[in-house]
Every structure is written in structure tokens, then in C-alpha cells.
PDB file of C-alpha atoms in Angstrom:
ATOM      1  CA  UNK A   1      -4.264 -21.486  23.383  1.00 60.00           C
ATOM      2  CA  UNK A   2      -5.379 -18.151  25.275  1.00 68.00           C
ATOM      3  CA  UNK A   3      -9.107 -19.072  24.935  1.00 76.00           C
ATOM      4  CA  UNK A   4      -9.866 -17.345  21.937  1.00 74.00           C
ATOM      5  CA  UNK A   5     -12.054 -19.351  19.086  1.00 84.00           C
ATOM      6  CA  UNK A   6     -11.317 -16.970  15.411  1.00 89.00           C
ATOM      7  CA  UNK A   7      -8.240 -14.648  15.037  1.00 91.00           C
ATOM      8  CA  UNK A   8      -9.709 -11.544  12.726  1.00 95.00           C
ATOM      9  CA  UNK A   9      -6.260  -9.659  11.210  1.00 95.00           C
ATOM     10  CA  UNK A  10      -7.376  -6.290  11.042  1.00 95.00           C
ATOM     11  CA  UNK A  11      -5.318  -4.318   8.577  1.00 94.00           C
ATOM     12  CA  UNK A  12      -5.693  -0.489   7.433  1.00 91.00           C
ATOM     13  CA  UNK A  13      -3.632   1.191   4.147  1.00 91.00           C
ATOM     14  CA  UNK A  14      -0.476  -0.496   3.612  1.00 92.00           C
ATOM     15  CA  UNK A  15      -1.066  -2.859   6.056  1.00 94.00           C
ATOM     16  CA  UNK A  16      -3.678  -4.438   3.964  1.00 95.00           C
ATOM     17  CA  UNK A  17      -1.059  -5.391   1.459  1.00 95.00           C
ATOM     18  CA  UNK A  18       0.613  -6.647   4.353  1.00 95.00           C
ATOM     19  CA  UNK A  19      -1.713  -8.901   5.396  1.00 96.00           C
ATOM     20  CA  UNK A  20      -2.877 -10.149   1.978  1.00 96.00           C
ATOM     21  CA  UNK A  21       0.408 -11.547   1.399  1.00 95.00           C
ATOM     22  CA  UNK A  22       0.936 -12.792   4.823  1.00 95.00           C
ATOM     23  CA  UNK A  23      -2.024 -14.999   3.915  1.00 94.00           C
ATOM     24  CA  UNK A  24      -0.510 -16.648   0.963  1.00 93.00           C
ATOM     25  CA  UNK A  25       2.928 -16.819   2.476  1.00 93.00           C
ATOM     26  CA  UNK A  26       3.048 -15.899   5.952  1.00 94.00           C
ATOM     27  CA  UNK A  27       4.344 -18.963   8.315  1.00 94.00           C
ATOM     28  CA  UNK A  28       0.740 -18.666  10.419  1.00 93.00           C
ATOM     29  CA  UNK A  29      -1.933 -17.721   8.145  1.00 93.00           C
ATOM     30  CA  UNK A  30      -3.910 -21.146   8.883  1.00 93.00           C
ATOM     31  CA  UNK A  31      -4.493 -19.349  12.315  1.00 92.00           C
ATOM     32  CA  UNK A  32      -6.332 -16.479  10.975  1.00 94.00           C
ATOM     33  CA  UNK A  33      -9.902 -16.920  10.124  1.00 95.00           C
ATOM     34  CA  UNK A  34     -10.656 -13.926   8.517  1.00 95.00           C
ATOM     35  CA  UNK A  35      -9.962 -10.211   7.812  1.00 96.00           C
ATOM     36  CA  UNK A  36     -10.934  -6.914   8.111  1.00 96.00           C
ATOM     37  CA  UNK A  37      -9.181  -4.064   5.519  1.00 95.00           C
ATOM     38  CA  UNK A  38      -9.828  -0.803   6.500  1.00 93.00           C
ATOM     39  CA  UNK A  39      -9.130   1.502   2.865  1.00 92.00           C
ATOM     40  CA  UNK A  40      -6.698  -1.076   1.367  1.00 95.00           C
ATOM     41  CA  UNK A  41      -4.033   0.598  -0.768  1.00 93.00           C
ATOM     42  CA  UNK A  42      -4.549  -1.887  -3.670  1.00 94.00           C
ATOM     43  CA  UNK A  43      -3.630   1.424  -6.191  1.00 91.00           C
ATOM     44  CA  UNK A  44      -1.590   4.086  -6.379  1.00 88.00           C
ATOM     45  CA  UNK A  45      -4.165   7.441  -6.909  1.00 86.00           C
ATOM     46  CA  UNK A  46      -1.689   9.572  -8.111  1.00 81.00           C
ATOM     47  CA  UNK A  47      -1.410  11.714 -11.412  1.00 81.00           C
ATOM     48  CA  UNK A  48      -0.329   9.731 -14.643  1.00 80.00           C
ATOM     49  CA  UNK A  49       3.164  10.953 -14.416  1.00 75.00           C
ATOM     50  CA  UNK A  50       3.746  10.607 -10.785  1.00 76.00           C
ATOM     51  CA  UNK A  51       2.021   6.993 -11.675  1.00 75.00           C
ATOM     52  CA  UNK A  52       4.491   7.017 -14.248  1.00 73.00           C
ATOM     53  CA  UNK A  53       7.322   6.323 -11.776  1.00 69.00           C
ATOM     54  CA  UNK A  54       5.449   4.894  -9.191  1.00 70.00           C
ATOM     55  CA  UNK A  55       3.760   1.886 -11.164  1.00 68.00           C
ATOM     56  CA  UNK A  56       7.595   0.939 -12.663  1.00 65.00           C
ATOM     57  CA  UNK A  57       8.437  -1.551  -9.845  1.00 48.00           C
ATOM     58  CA  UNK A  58      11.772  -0.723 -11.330  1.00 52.00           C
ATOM     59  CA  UNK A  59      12.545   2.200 -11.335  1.00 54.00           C
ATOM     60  CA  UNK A  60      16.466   1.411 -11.766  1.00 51.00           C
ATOM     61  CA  UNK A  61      15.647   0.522 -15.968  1.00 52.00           C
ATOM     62  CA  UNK A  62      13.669   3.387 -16.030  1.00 51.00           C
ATOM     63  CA  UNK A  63      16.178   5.471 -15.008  1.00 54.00           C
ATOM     64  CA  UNK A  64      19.071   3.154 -16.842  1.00 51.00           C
ATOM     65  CA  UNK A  65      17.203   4.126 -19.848  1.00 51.00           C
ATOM     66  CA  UNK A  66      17.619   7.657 -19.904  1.00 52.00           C
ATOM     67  CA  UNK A  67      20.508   8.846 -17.756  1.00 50.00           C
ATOM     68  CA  UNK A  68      22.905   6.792 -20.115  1.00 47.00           C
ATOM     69  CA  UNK A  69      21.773   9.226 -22.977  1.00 49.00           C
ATOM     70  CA  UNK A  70      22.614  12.363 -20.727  1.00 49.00           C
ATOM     71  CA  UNK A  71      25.590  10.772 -19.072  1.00 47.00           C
ATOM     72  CA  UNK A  72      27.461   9.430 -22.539  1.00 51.00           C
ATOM     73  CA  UNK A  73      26.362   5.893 -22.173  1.00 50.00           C
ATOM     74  CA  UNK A  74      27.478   5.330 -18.162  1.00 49.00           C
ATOM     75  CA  UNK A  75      25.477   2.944 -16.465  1.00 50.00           C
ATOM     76  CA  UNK A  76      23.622   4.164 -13.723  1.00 48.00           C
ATOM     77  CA  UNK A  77      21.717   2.561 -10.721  1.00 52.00           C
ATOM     78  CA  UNK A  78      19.606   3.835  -8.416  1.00 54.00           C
ATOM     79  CA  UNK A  79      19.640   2.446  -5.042  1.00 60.00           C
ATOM     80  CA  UNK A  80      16.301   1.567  -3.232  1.00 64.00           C
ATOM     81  CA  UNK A  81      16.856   4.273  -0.382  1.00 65.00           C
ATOM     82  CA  UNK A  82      16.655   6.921  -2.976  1.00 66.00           C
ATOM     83  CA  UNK A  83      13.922   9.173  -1.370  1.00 68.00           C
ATOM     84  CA  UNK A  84      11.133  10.041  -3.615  1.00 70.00           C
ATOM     85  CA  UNK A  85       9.748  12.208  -1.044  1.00 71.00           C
ATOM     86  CA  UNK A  86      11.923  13.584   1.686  1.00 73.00           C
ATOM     87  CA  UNK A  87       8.766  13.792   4.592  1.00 74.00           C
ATOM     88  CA  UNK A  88       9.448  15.463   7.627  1.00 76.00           C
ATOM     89  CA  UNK A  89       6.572  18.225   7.285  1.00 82.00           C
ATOM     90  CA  UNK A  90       3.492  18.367   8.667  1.00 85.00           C
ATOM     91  CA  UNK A  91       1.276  16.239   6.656  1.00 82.00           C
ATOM     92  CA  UNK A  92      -1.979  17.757   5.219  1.00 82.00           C
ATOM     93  CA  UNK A  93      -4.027  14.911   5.493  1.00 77.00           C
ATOM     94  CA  UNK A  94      -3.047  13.757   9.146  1.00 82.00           C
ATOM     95  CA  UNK A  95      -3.565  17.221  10.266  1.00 86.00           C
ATOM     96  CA  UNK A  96      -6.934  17.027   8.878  1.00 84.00           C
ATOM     97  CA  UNK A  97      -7.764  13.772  10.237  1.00 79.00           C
ATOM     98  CA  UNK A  98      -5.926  14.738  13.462  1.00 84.00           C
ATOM     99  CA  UNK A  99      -8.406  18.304  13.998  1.00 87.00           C
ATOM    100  CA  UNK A 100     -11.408  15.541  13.504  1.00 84.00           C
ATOM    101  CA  UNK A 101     -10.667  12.836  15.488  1.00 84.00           C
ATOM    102  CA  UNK A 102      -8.115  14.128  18.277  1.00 84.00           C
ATOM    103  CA  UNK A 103      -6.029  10.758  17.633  1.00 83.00           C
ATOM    104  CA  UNK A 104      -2.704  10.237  19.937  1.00 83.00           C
ATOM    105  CA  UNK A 105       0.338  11.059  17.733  1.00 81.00           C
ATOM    106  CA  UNK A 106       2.003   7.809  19.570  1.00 81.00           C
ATOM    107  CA  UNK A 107      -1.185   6.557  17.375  1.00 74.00           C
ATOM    108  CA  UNK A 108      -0.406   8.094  13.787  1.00 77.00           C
ATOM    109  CA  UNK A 109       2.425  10.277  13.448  1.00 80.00           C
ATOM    110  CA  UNK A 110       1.281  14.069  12.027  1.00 83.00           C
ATOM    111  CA  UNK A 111       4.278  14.136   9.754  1.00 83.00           C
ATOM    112  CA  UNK A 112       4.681  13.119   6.104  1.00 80.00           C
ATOM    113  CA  UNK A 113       7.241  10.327   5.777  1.00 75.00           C
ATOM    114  CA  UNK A 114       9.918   9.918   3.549  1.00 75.00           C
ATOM    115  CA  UNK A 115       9.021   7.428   0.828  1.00 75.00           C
ATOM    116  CA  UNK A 116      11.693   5.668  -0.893  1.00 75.00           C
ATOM    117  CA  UNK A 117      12.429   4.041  -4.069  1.00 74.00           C
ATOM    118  CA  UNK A 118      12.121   0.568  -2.292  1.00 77.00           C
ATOM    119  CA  UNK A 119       9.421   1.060  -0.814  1.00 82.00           C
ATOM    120  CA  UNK A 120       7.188   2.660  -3.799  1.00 82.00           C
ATOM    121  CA  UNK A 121       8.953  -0.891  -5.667  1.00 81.00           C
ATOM    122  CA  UNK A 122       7.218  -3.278  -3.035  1.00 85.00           C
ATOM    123  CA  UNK A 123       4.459  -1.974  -2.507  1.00 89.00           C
ATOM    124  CA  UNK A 124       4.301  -1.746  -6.668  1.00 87.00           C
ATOM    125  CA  UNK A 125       5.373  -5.346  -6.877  1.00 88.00           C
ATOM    126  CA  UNK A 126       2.505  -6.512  -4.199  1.00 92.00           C
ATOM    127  CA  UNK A 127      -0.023  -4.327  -5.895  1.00 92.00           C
ATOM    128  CA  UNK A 128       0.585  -5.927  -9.530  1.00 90.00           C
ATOM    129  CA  UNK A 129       0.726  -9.471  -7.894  1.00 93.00           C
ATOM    130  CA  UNK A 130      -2.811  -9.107  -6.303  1.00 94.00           C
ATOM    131  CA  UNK A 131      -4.354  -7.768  -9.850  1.00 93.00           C
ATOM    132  CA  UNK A 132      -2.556 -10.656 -11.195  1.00 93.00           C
ATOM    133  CA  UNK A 133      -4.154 -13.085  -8.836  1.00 93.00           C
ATOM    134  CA  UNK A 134      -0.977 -14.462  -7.651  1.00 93.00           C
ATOM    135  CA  UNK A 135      -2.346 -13.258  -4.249  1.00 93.00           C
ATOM    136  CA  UNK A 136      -5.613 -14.917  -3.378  1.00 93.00           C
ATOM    137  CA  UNK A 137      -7.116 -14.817  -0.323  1.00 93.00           C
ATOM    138  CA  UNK A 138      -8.896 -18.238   0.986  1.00 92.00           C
ATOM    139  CA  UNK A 139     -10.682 -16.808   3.913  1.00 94.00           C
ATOM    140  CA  UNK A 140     -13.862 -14.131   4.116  1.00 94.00           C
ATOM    141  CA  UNK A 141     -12.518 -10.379   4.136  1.00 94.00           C
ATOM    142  CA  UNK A 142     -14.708  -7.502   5.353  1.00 94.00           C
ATOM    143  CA  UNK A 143     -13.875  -4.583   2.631  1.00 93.00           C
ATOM    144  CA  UNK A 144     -13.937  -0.950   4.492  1.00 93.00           C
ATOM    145  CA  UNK A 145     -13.590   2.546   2.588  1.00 90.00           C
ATOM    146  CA  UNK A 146     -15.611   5.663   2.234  1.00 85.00           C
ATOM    147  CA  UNK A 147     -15.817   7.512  -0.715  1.00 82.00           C
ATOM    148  CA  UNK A 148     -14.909  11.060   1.063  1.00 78.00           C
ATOM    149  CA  UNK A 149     -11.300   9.284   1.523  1.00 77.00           C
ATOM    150  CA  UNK A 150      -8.965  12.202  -0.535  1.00 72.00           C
ATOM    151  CA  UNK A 151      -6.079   9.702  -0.611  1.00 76.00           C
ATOM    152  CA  UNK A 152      -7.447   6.342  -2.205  1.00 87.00           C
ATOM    153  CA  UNK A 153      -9.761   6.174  -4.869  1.00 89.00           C
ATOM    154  CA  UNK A 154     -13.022   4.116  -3.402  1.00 89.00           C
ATOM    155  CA  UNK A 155     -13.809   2.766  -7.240  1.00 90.00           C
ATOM    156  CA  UNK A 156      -9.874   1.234  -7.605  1.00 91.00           C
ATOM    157  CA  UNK A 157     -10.563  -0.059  -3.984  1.00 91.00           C
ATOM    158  CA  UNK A 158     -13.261  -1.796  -5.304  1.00 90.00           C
ATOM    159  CA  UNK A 159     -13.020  -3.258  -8.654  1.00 92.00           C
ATOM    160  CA  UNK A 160      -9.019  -4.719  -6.949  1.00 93.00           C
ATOM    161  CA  UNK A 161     -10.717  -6.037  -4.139  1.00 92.00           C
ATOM    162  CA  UNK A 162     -12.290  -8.629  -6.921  1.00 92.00           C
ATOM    163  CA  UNK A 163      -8.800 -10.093  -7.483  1.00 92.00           C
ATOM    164  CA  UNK A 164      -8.462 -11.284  -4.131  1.00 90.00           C
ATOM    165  CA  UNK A 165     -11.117 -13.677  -4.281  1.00 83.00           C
ATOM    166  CA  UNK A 166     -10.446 -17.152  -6.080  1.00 74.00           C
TER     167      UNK A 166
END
């Protein structure tokens, strides 16, 4: 309608989980033409045990399974805004980036974030379903990552991106 011929969803990190499930469910995806993913976060590149916790989408029967034990058998649930990380500090990585590039903190924030229980669960749950090809995308993606990035792992990036394709 405003003149424009392709709509290209650009999406960087999480966003790029975002937007591969937008196409497969999102009310407008037969608008979009095409993507661009700028260092998807298709994996978590964390140590084993940090993966450990991370990878359980839920964390509530991992938990369930061993608090009963210390706790004489009570049930226990943990709720999804359980922080995993409390954030707030300066981030090492965006202060890095920030020294290099000069980016607007309106832009990217220089802080770490909290992450939560939730959140590590979704983006777990949206993770597994593109390596289980229950995400698919049906229109051409442009794949970006470097190998110098110290958060993702650029082989994981990779070898996942092959899921998305039918």
C-alpha cells in the first residue's frame, strides 16, 4: 500500500527466533518476502552445566525432582519470573562492542539484563522446535554471523540454520 514491492524482516539474536516463528504463525507472514538474520541465537553456547538448566524447557520438573528429596517430599514450583541472572551491571560484551562501534545506548542498552526462568523456557522451547523442523521457513533467508562473535558459536549457527529449510 505505501509503494513498496518486497518487505525484508530483518532480525538480529533473539529476534531471529522471533521472526522464524512469526513466519509459521504470525497473522502477516504472507507479506514478508524474505529475511535477513543477523547471528541467530538458534543455541545456547554455554558450559554443559549451565546448558544443563538452560536446555530443560522445564525447569519446574527439574527442580520438582530434587527439592522434594531436600524438602521431605513437598512439592515445589518454580515460577517463570525466577531470575537466573539478576542483570543490572555493566555488560562485558556491550561495553566491548560499545568502545568499537560508539552505538547510541537508546540503540542497545550497556547493561546485562536479568534473564528469567521464562524466558530461558521460550526461547528453549523455540530453539528445540526449529531443530525439530516444526519451524520451517518457506521464504529465502540471508544467514549473517562472524566467527570472532564470543557469544554464539558460528558452527551451531550453521549446522541449525539447515533445519529451517524444508
Amino acid at each position: 500500500h505505501n509503494g513498496y514491492r518486497k518487505i525484508v524482516m530483518y532480525a538480529h539474536s533473539t529476534g531471529a527466533l522471533v521472526a522464524a516463528l512469526y513466519e509459521n504463525r504470525g497473522q502477516y507472514s504472507k507479506s514478508i518476502d524474505g529475511y535477513i538474520f543477523n547471528s541467530p541465537f538458534w543455541e545456547w553456547n554455554q558450559p554443559w552445566y549451565e546448558n544443563l538448566v538452560l536446555k530443560n524447557s522445564t525447569i519446574r520438573s527439574l527442580v520438582a525432582k530434587v527439592l522434594p528429596q531436600i524438602r521431605g517430599g513437598v512439592e515445589v514450583e518454580v515460577a517463570n519470573d525466577v531470575a537466573l541472572s539478576q542483570g543490572g551491571g555493566e555488560s562485558d560484551f556491550s561495553l566491548s562492542m560499545h568502545k568499537h562501534y560508539k552505538f547510541s545506548d537508546l540503540l542497545k542498552s550497556r547493561q546485562d539484563l536479568t534473564v528469567t526462568a521464562g524466558w530461558a523456557s521460550a526461547v528453549t522451547n523455540v530453539q528445540r522446535m526449529i531443530q525439530s523442523k516444526d519451524v520451517v521457513l518457506k521464504k529465502p533467508a540471508l544467514l549473517l554471523y562472524t566467527d570472532a562473535d564470543t557469544v554464539l558459536c558460528s558452527e551451531d549457527i550453521d549446522r541449525i540454520s539447515d533445519y529451517l529449510t524444508p
